[in-house]
CSV table of C-alpha atoms in Angstrom, one decimal:
chain,number,residue,atom,x,y,z
A,1,MET,CA,1.2,102.6,-22.7
A,2,LYS,CA,-2.4,102.3,-22.0
A,3,THR,CA,-3.0,99.5,-19.5
A,4,VAL,CA,-5.9,97.6,-18.0
A,5,PRO,CA,-6.0,96.6,-14.3
A,6,PHE,CA,-6.2,92.9,-13.6
A,7,SER,CA,-9.4,93.6,-11.5
A,8,ALA,CA,-11.2,94.6,-14.8
A,9,LEU,CA,-10.1,91.3,-16.4
A,10,LEU,CA,-11.2,89.4,-13.3
A,11,ALA,CA,-14.6,91.1,-13.3
A,12,GLU,CA,-15.4,90.3,-16.9
A,13,THR,CA,-14.0,86.8,-16.7
A,14,CYS,CA,-16.2,86.0,-13.7
A,15,GLN,CA,-19.3,87.2,-15.6
A,16,LEU,CA,-18.5,84.9,-18.6
A,17,ILE,CA,-17.8,81.8,-16.5
A,18,GLY,CA,-20.7,82.3,-14.0
A,19,LEU,CA,-18.7,83.2,-10.9
A,20,ASP,CA,-19.7,85.8,-8.3
A,21,ARG,CA,-16.9,88.1,-7.3
A,22,ASN,CA,-18.6,88.6,-3.9
A,23,THR,CA,-18.0,84.9,-3.1
A,24,LEU,CA,-14.8,84.3,-5.2
A,25,ASN,CA,-12.4,82.2,-3.3
A,26,ASP,CA,-8.6,82.0,-3.4
A,27,LYS,CA,-8.7,78.8,-5.5
A,28,SER,CA,-10.8,80.2,-8.3
A,29,PHE,CA,-8.7,83.5,-8.2
A,30,ALA,CA,-5.5,81.5,-8.5
A,31,ALA,CA,-6.9,79.6,-11.5
A,32,ILE,CA,-7.9,82.8,-13.3
A,33,ARG,CA,-4.5,84.3,-12.5
A,34,ASP,CA,-2.6,81.3,-13.9
A,35,PHE,CA,-4.7,81.1,-17.0
A,36,THR,CA,-4.1,84.8,-17.6
A,37,ASN,CA,-0.4,84.3,-17.1
A,38,ARG,CA,-0.4,81.6,-19.7
A,39,ARG,CA,-2.4,83.5,-22.3
A,40,LEU,CA,-0.5,86.7,-21.7
A,41,SER,CA,2.8,84.9,-22.6
A,42,MET,CA,1.1,83.6,-25.8
A,43,ILE,CA,-0.2,86.9,-27.1
A,44,TRP,CA,2.9,88.9,-26.0
A,45,ASP,CA,5.2,87.5,-28.7
A,46,ARG,CA,2.6,86.8,-31.4
A,47,GLU,CA,2.8,90.1,-33.2
A,48,ASP,CA,4.8,93.3,-33.3
A,49,TRP,CA,2.6,95.1,-30.8
A,50,PRO,CA,3.8,98.7,-30.6
A,51,ASP,CA,2.5,99.0,-27.0
A,52,ILE,CA,5.3,96.8,-25.7
A,53,GLN,CA,8.2,97.9,-28.0
A,54,GLU,CA,10.6,100.8,-27.9
A,55,ILE,CA,13.7,101.9,-29.7
A,56,GLN,CA,16.8,102.6,-27.5
A,57,GLN,CA,20.2,104.0,-28.5
A,58,LEU,CA,23.0,101.9,-27.1
A,59,TRP,CA,26.8,102.2,-26.9
A,60,PRO,CA,28.4,98.8,-26.5
A,61,GLY,CA,31.1,98.3,-23.9
A,62,THR,CA,31.6,98.2,-20.2
A,63,LEU,CA,29.2,100.8,-18.7
A,64,ILE,CA,30.7,103.6,-16.6
A,65,SER,CA,28.9,104.2,-13.2
A,66,ASN,CA,31.0,107.1,-11.9
A,67,VAL,CA,33.7,109.6,-12.9
A,68,VAL,CA,35.6,111.8,-10.4
A,69,ALA,CA,38.9,113.7,-10.6
A,70,SER,CA,41.4,112.3,-8.1
A,71,PRO,CA,42.7,114.8,-5.4
A,72,ILE,CA,45.7,116.7,-6.6
A,73,PRO,CA,48.6,117.6,-4.2
A,74,VAL,CA,48.8,121.2,-3.3
A,75,LEU,CA,52.2,122.9,-3.6
A,76,THR,CA,53.7,123.8,-0.2
A,77,GLU,CA,56.7,125.7,1.1
A,78,THR,CA,57.9,125.1,4.7
A,79,GLY,CA,54.6,123.4,5.4
A,80,ASN,CA,52.5,126.3,4.1
A,81,GLU,CA,50.3,126.2,1.0
A,82,LEU,CA,51.4,128.3,-1.9
A,83,LEU,CA,48.7,130.6,-3.2
A,84,GLN,CA,48.0,132.3,-6.5
A,85,GLU,CA,47.4,136.0,-6.8
A,86,ASN,CA,43.7,135.5,-6.4
A,87,GLY,CA,44.1,133.5,-3.2
A,88,GLU,CA,43.5,130.1,-4.7
A,89,ALA,CA,45.8,127.2,-3.9
A,90,LEU,CA,48.6,126.2,-6.3
A,91,TYR,CA,48.4,122.6,-7.4
A,92,PHE,CA,51.1,120.3,-8.6
A,93,GLN,CA,51.1,120.0,-12.4
A,94,ASN,CA,53.0,117.5,-14.5
A,95,ALA,CA,54.7,118.3,-17.9
A,96,GLU,CA,51.7,116.9,-19.8
A,97,ASN,CA,49.3,119.1,-17.8
A,98,THR,CA,47.0,116.2,-17.0
A,99,ILE,CA,44.9,115.2,-14.1
A,100,PRO,CA,44.2,111.7,-12.7
A,101,VAL,CA,40.6,110.7,-13.2
A,102,ASP,CA,39.0,107.7,-11.4
A,103,ILE,CA,36.4,105.8,-13.5
A,104,THR,CA,34.2,103.3,-11.7
A,105,LEU,CA,32.8,100.5,-13.8
A,106,ASN,CA,29.3,99.2,-13.4
A,107,PRO,CA,29.5,96.1,-11.2
A,108,ASN,CA,26.9,94.3,-13.4
A,109,TYR,CA,27.6,92.3,-16.5
A,110,PRO,CA,29.5,92.7,-18.7
A,111,ARG,CA,32.5,92.4,-16.4
A,112,VAL,CA,36.1,92.7,-17.6
A,113,TYR,CA,37.9,89.7,-16.1
A,114,LEU,CA,41.7,89.6,-15.9
A,115,ARG,CA,41.6,86.1,-17.4
A,116,ASP,CA,40.2,87.4,-20.6
A,117,PHE,CA,43.4,89.3,-21.3
A,118,SER,CA,46.3,87.5,-22.9
A,119,ASP,CA,48.2,85.2,-20.5
A,120,GLU,CA,51.3,87.3,-20.9
A,121,ALA,CA,49.5,90.5,-20.0
A,122,TRP,CA,47.9,89.0,-16.9
A,123,GLN,CA,50.8,86.9,-15.6
A,124,GLN,CA,53.4,89.7,-16.2
A,125,ASN,CA,51.1,92.4,-14.8
A,126,LYS,CA,51.1,94.3,-18.1
A,127,ILE,CA,47.3,94.8,-18.4
A,128,GLY,CA,47.6,98.5,-17.6
A,129,GLU,CA,50.1,99.0,-20.4
A,130,SER,CA,47.4,98.4,-22.9
A,131,ASN,CA,44.9,101.2,-23.8
A,132,VAL,CA,41.3,102.0,-23.2
A,133,ASN,CA,38.9,104.1,-25.3
A,134,ILE,CA,35.9,106.0,-24.0
A,135,ILE,CA,32.7,105.4,-26.1
A,136,ASN,CA,30.0,108.0,-26.2
A,137,PRO,CA,32.4,110.3,-24.4
A,138,PHE,CA,31.8,112.9,-21.7
A,139,TRP,CA,33.6,116.2,-21.7
A,140,ILE,CA,36.4,117.8,-19.7
A,141,LEU,CA,35.9,121.5,-18.8
A,142,LYS,CA,39.4,123.0,-19.1
A,143,GLU,CA,40.8,125.9,-17.1
A,144,ASP,CA,40.4,128.2,-20.1
A,145,GLY,CA,36.7,127.4,-20.3
A,146,THR,CA,36.9,125.2,-23.4
A,147,LEU,CA,35.7,121.6,-23.6
A,148,ALA,CA,37.9,118.6,-24.5
A,149,SER,CA,36.4,115.3,-25.5
A,150,ALA,CA,37.3,112.3,-23.3
A,151,ALA,CA,37.5,110.3,-26.6
A,152,ALA,CA,40.3,112.6,-28.0
A,153,SER,CA,42.9,109.9,-27.3
A,154,GLN,CA,43.5,106.4,-25.9
A,155,TYR,CA,44.7,106.1,-22.3
A,156,ASN,CA,47.0,103.8,-20.4
A,157,PHE,CA,45.4,102.9,-17.0
A,158,THR,CA,45.9,101.5,-13.6
A,159,TYR,CA,43.0,99.4,-12.2
A,160,THR,CA,41.4,98.0,-9.1
A,161,VAL,CA,39.9,94.5,-8.9
A,162,GLY,CA,36.9,92.8,-7.3
A,163,ASP,CA,36.9,89.1,-6.2
A,164,PRO,CA,40.7,89.1,-6.2
A,165,THR,CA,41.2,85.6,-4.9
A,166,THR,CA,38.7,83.7,-7.0
A,167,ASP,CA,38.1,85.3,-10.4
A,168,PRO,CA,39.4,88.9,-10.4
A,169,TYR,CA,37.6,91.5,-12.6
A,170,ILE,CA,38.2,95.2,-13.1
A,171,THR,CA,36.0,97.4,-10.9
A,172,GLY,CA,37.6,100.7,-11.7
A,173,ILE,CA,40.4,102.4,-13.6
A,174,THR,CA,42.5,105.6,-13.3
A,175,ILE,CA,43.6,107.4,-16.4
A,176,GLN,CA,45.4,110.7,-17.0
A,177,MET,CA,43.1,113.2,-18.8
A,178,PRO,CA,43.5,116.9,-19.8
A,179,TRP,CA,43.6,119.2,-16.8
A,180,GLY,CA,40.1,120.3,-15.9
A,181,THR,CA,36.7,119.1,-14.5
A,182,PRO,CA,35.0,116.0,-15.9
A,183,GLN,CA,31.5,116.8,-17.1
A,184,TRP,CA,30.0,113.3,-16.5
A,185,THR,CA,26.5,112.5,-15.3
A,186,ASN,CA,24.9,109.1,-14.5
A,187,ILE,CA,22.7,109.5,-17.6
A,188,SER,CA,25.7,110.0,-20.0
A,189,GLY,CA,25.6,106.4,-21.1
A,190,SER,CA,29.4,106.4,-21.5
A,191,THR,CA,31.2,103.0,-21.9
A,192,ILE,CA,34.8,101.8,-21.9
A,193,GLU,CA,36.5,99.7,-24.6
A,194,PHE,CA,39.6,97.8,-23.4
A,195,VAL,CA,41.7,97.6,-26.6
A,196,ASN,CA,43.4,94.3,-25.8
A,197,ASN,CA,40.2,92.8,-24.5
A,198,PRO,CA,37.3,94.1,-26.6
A,199,GLN,CA,33.8,93.4,-25.3
A,200,PRO,CA,31.3,95.1,-27.6
A,201,ILE,CA,28.5,94.0,-25.3
A,202,ALA,CA,25.3,95.8,-24.1
A,203,LEU,CA,22.9,94.8,-21.4
A,204,VAL,CA,19.2,95.5,-22.2
A,205,ALA,CA,15.9,95.1,-20.4
A,206,GLY,CA,13.9,93.3,-23.1
A,207,GLN,CA,14.0,91.1,-26.1
A,208,ALA,CA,16.0,92.6,-29.1
A,209,ILE,CA,14.0,92.2,-32.3
A,210,GLY,CA,15.9,94.6,-34.5
A,211,CYS,CA,19.1,96.7,-34.7
A,212,TRP,CA,20.2,99.5,-37.0
A,213,THR,CA,23.0,101.9,-37.5
A,214,GLY,CA,20.7,104.9,-37.1
A,215,ASP,CA,17.3,105.8,-35.8
A,216,PRO,CA,14.6,104.1,-38.1
A,217,ARG,CA,12.0,106.5,-36.8
A,218,LYS,CA,13.8,109.5,-38.4
A,219,THR,CA,15.2,108.0,-41.6
A,220,SER,CA,14.9,105.0,-43.8
A,221,ARG,CA,18.6,105.2,-44.8
A,222,VAL,CA,19.8,102.9,-42.1
A,223,ARG,CA,21.5,99.6,-42.2
A,224,ASP,CA,20.8,96.5,-40.2
A,225,GLU,CA,23.3,95.6,-37.6
A,226,SER,CA,24.0,92.0,-36.7
A,227,TYR,CA,24.1,90.9,-33.0
A,228,ILE,CA,24.1,87.7,-30.9
A,229,VAL,CA,21.9,87.2,-27.9
A,230,GLU,CA,23.9,85.6,-25.1
A,231,ASN,CA,23.0,84.1,-21.8
A,232,MET,CA,22.9,86.4,-18.8
A,233,PRO,CA,25.3,84.8,-16.3
A,234,ASN,CA,24.6,84.3,-12.7
A,235,LEU,CA,27.0,86.7,-10.9
A,236,ASP,CA,28.5,86.2,-7.5
A,237,THR,CA,26.6,89.1,-6.1
A,238,ASN,CA,23.0,90.4,-6.2
A,239,THR,CA,24.0,93.6,-8.0
A,240,THR,CA,21.7,93.0,-10.9
A,241,VAL,CA,18.6,93.2,-8.7
A,242,SER,CA,17.5,96.8,-8.4
A,243,THR,CA,14.4,98.8,-7.8
A,244,GLN,CA,13.9,99.0,-11.6
A,245,ILE,CA,14.8,95.7,-13.2
A,246,PHE,CA,15.1,92.0,-12.2
A,247,SER,CA,18.2,90.2,-13.5
A,248,GLN,CA,15.9,87.7,-15.2
A,249,ASP,CA,14.6,90.5,-17.3
A,250,LEU,CA,18.0,91.3,-18.7
A,251,PHE,CA,19.5,90.2,-22.0
A,252,VAL,CA,23.1,90.3,-23.2
A,253,LEU,CA,23.7,91.5,-26.8
A,254,ARG,CA,27.1,91.1,-28.4
A,255,PHE,CA,27.9,93.2,-31.5
A,256,GLU,CA,30.6,93.2,-34.0
A,257,ASN,CA,31.9,96.7,-33.1
A,258,PHE,CA,31.6,99.6,-30.7
A,259,ASN,CA,29.6,101.9,-33.0
A,260,PRO,CA,26.4,103.4,-31.6
A,261,LYS,CA,23.3,101.1,-32.1
A,262,PHE,CA,19.6,101.7,-32.3
A,263,VAL,CA,17.9,98.6,-30.9
A,264,LEU,CA,14.2,97.7,-31.1
A,265,LEU,CA,13.3,96.1,-27.7
A,266,ARG,CA,10.2,94.2,-26.7
A,267,ALA,CA,9.5,94.4,-23.0
A,268,VAL,CA,9.4,91.1,-21.0
A,269,ALA,CA,6.0,89.8,-20.4
A,270,PRO,CA,4.8,90.1,-16.8
A,271,PHE,CA,4.8,86.8,-14.8
A,272,LEU,CA,1.7,86.5,-12.6
A,273,PHE,CA,2.0,84.4,-9.5
A,274,GLY,CA,1.1,86.6,-6.5
A,275,THR,CA,-1.6,86.2,-3.8
A,276,ARG,CA,-3.5,88.9,-1.9
A,277,TYR,CA,-1.4,91.4,0.0
A,278,ASP,CA,-1.1,90.7,3.7
A,279,ALA,CA,-0.4,93.8,5.8
A,280,THR,CA,1.1,91.7,8.6
A,281,LEU,CA,3.9,90.3,6.4
A,282,ALA,CA,7.2,91.7,5.3
A,283,TYR,CA,7.9,90.9,1.7
A,284,THR,CA,11.3,90.1,0.2
A,285,ALA,CA,12.6,91.1,-3.2
A,286,GLY,CA,11.1,88.8,-5.9
A,287,SER,CA,7.7,88.3,-4.2
A,288,GLN,CA,4.5,89.5,-5.8
A,289,VAL,CA,1.1,90.5,-4.4
A,290,TYR,CA,-2.4,91.5,-5.6
A,291,TYR,CA,-3.5,94.8,-4.2
A,292,ASP,CA,-5.7,97.8,-5.1
A,293,PRO,CA,-4.2,101.1,-3.9
A,294,SER,CA,-7.3,103.1,-5.0
A,295,GLN,CA,-9.4,100.9,-2.7
A,296,ALA,CA,-6.6,100.4,-0.1
A,297,SER,CA,-7.7,96.8,-0.2
A,298,SER,CA,-6.7,93.4,-1.5
A,299,ALA,CA,-10.2,92.1,-1.7
A,300,TYR,CA,-11.4,90.5,-5.0
A,301,ASN,CA,-14.6,92.5,-4.9
A,302,PRO,CA,-14.1,96.3,-4.4
A,303,PRO,CA,-15.4,97.2,-0.9
A,304,SER,CA,-15.9,101.0,-1.6
A,305,LYS,CA,-18.4,102.0,-4.2
A,306,ASN,CA,-17.3,105.6,-4.3
A,307,LEU,CA,-13.6,104.9,-5.1
A,308,PRO,CA,-11.9,103.9,-8.3
A,309,VAL,CA,-11.1,100.3,-8.9
A,310,ALA,CA,-7.6,99.3,-10.0
A,311,GLY,CA,-6.6,96.0,-8.5
A,312,ASN,CA,-3.2,94.8,-9.9
A,313,PHE,CA,-0.2,92.6,-9.3
A,314,TRP,CA,2.8,94.3,-7.8
A,315,ASN,CA,6.4,93.0,-7.8
A,316,ALA,CA,8.7,93.6,-4.9
A,317,TYR,CA,12.0,94.9,-6.4
A,318,SER,CA,13.5,95.3,-3.0
A,319,ASN,CA,12.6,94.2,0.5
A,320,ALA,CA,9.4,95.8,1.7
A,321,ALA,CA,8.9,96.0,5.4
A,322,ILE,CA,5.6,95.4,7.2
A,323,GLY,CA,3.1,98.1,6.3
A,324,VAL,CA,4.9,99.3,3.1
A,325,LEU,CA,1.9,99.3,0.7
A,326,PRO,CA,2.2,98.8,-3.0
A,327,ALA,CA,2.0,102.1,-4.7
A,328,ASN,CA,3.2,103.9,-7.8
A,329,PRO,CA,5.8,105.3,-7.4
A,330,SER,CA,7.5,103.2,-4.8
A,331,PHE,CA,11.0,102.3,-3.8
A,332,SER,CA,9.9,98.7,-3.1
A,333,TRP,CA,7.0,97.9,-5.4
A,334,ARG,CA,6.5,98.0,-9.2
A,335,LEU,CA,3.3,97.5,-11.1
A,336,ALA,CA,3.0,94.5,-13.4
A,337,GLU,CA,1.5,96.3,-16.4
A,338,ILE,CA,-1.0,94.6,-18.8
A,339,PRO,CA,-1.6,96.3,-22.2
A,340,PHE,CA,-5.2,97.4,-22.7
A,341,ARG,CA,-4.9,96.1,-26.3
A,342,PHE,CA,-4.9,92.5,-24.9
A,343,LYS,CA,-8.1,93.0,-22.8
A,344,SER,CA,-10.7,91.3,-25.0
A,345,TYR,CA,-8.4,88.5,-25.9
A,346,LEU,CA,-7.4,87.8,-22.3
A,347,VAL,CA,-11.0,87.9,-21.0
A,348,ASN,CA,-12.3,85.5,-23.7
A,349,SER,CA,-9.3,83.1,-23.8
A,350,VAL,CA,-9.0,82.9,-20.0
A,351,SER,CA,-12.7,82.2,-19.7
A,352,ALA,CA,-12.3,79.5,-22.4
A,353,ASP,CA,-9.5,77.9,-20.4
A,354,PHE,CA,-11.5,78.0,-17.2
A,355,LEU,CA,-14.6,76.4,-18.7
A,356,ARG,CA,-12.4,73.8,-20.5
A,357,SER,CA,-10.9,72.8,-17.1
A,358,GLU,CA,-14.4,72.2,-15.8
A,359,GLY,CA,-15.3,70.0,-18.8
A,360,ARG,CA,-17.5,72.6,-20.5
A,361,ALA,CA,-15.8,72.2,-23.9
A,362,THR,CA,-18.6,73.5,-26.1
A,363,GLU,CA,-18.8,76.8,-24.3
A,364,ALA,CA,-15.0,77.0,-24.2
A,365,ASP,CA,-14.7,76.6,-28.0
A,366,SER,CA,-17.2,79.5,-28.6
A,367,LEU,CA,-15.1,81.8,-26.3
A,368,GLU,CA,-11.9,80.6,-28.0
A,369,GLY,CA,-13.3,81.8,-31.3
A,370,MET,CA,-14.1,85.2,-29.8
A,371,ALA,CA,-10.6,85.4,-28.4
A,372,GLU,CA,-9.1,84.9,-31.9
A,373,PHE,CA,-11.5,87.5,-33.3
A,374,ALA,CA,-10.2,90.0,-30.7
A,375,VAL,CA,-6.7,89.4,-31.9
A,376,GLN,CA,-7.6,89.9,-35.6
A,377,GLN,CA,-9.5,93.0,-34.7
A,378,GLN,CA,-6.4,94.6,-33.0
A,379,ILE,CA,-4.3,93.6,-36.0
A,380,ASP,CA,-6.8,95.4,-38.2
A,381,VAL,CA,-6.7,98.5,-36.0
A,382,LEU,CA,-2.9,98.6,-36.4
A,383,LEU,CA,-2.5,97.8,-40.0
A,384,ARG,CA,-5.6,99.2,-41.8
A,385,GLN,CA,-7.0,101.8,-39.5
A,386,GLN,CA,-3.7,103.3,-38.1
A,387,GLY,CA,-1.4,102.3,-40.9
A,388,GLN,CA,1.3,101.1,-38.6
A,389,VAL,CA,3.8,99.8,-41.2
A,390,ARG,CA,7.5,100.0,-40.9
A,391,LYS,CA,9.5,102.3,-43.2
A,392,MET,CA,11.2,100.6,-46.2
A,393,ASN,CA,15.0,100.3,-45.9
A,394,MET,CA,16.3,102.5,-48.7
A,395,VAL,CA,20.1,101.9,-48.3
A,396,TYR,CA,20.5,99.1,-50.8
A,397,THR,CA,17.8,99.9,-53.4
A,398,TYR,CA,20.3,101.2,-56.0
């Protein structure tokens, strides 16, 4: 996505409202920031802007965060390991020729609580006697070099729990899989379905505005999938805060089944509230600052004429110690991106709001009209000039 730095919006807005960036004070900066934040939220959801939308493939269920084969006992005789002809150790094998595999579940929502199983299963400790399915399965590399799908069968399981005294939930399971090496990676996207406690849920970072059985970018022969947007609960830990996504940016989607989905997501609008970066302070996760890495300065007016200008707001997604400067990429900071498509609208509308707050209504009305014209101009670019029209659904036309 092409973006525009906030410093560019600030410069043009100051020109329209008659402020000098050389003498801009914190109060005026805060007013422009707050007006920009208000207008940004208004324009964000107004149209189907392609700049802030993307299609993601999802597999509903409880997300897997790690898969490892459990250690297998080595056969011994009189305390010595038994070896094969090639010198490798002999391992204990059961009649089914399976291997225990430990699957760790993602600690974030959706969690699988023991209370969600039937009372009989929970109270009589029979939860593990039910089955699990692996959705979007990974593979098992067998001894003979062939691959076996993890979804080839259902599995009984044993499980471990978190928060055992208050509201226990399953943190990991162990299942018996075909003898071999699990070929799982953290980008596999594999999920678990508990047959006696189905949770066809997915966690997404953005607003869902469409869902289909296939990829609408490749074919029009796809069907709409229904879904329900649910509230993201407050968990007992801070696990939903990471260096990538804040928990308030997450949405819960509940589907009718565990089939693969293609979901059109609209990114969450940035929320602007930060002040100038202070190098003497340590910042905690959730804070925000204004800073220009190109200028190495948080000044409103760029101090160096021979350097690029890109002043922006930066969100702290983890604690940032003193001296850890906002940068891209960074383990602590992430840029609050503003689409370039909104530039003219934001400059004119924010200027109108600022003038209106000072009682200059006539000038504000003129800029308000220019802001609306900027929106219509971008719509014209998308629809008429670029022909950005969704494909027709051809499934039920006969």
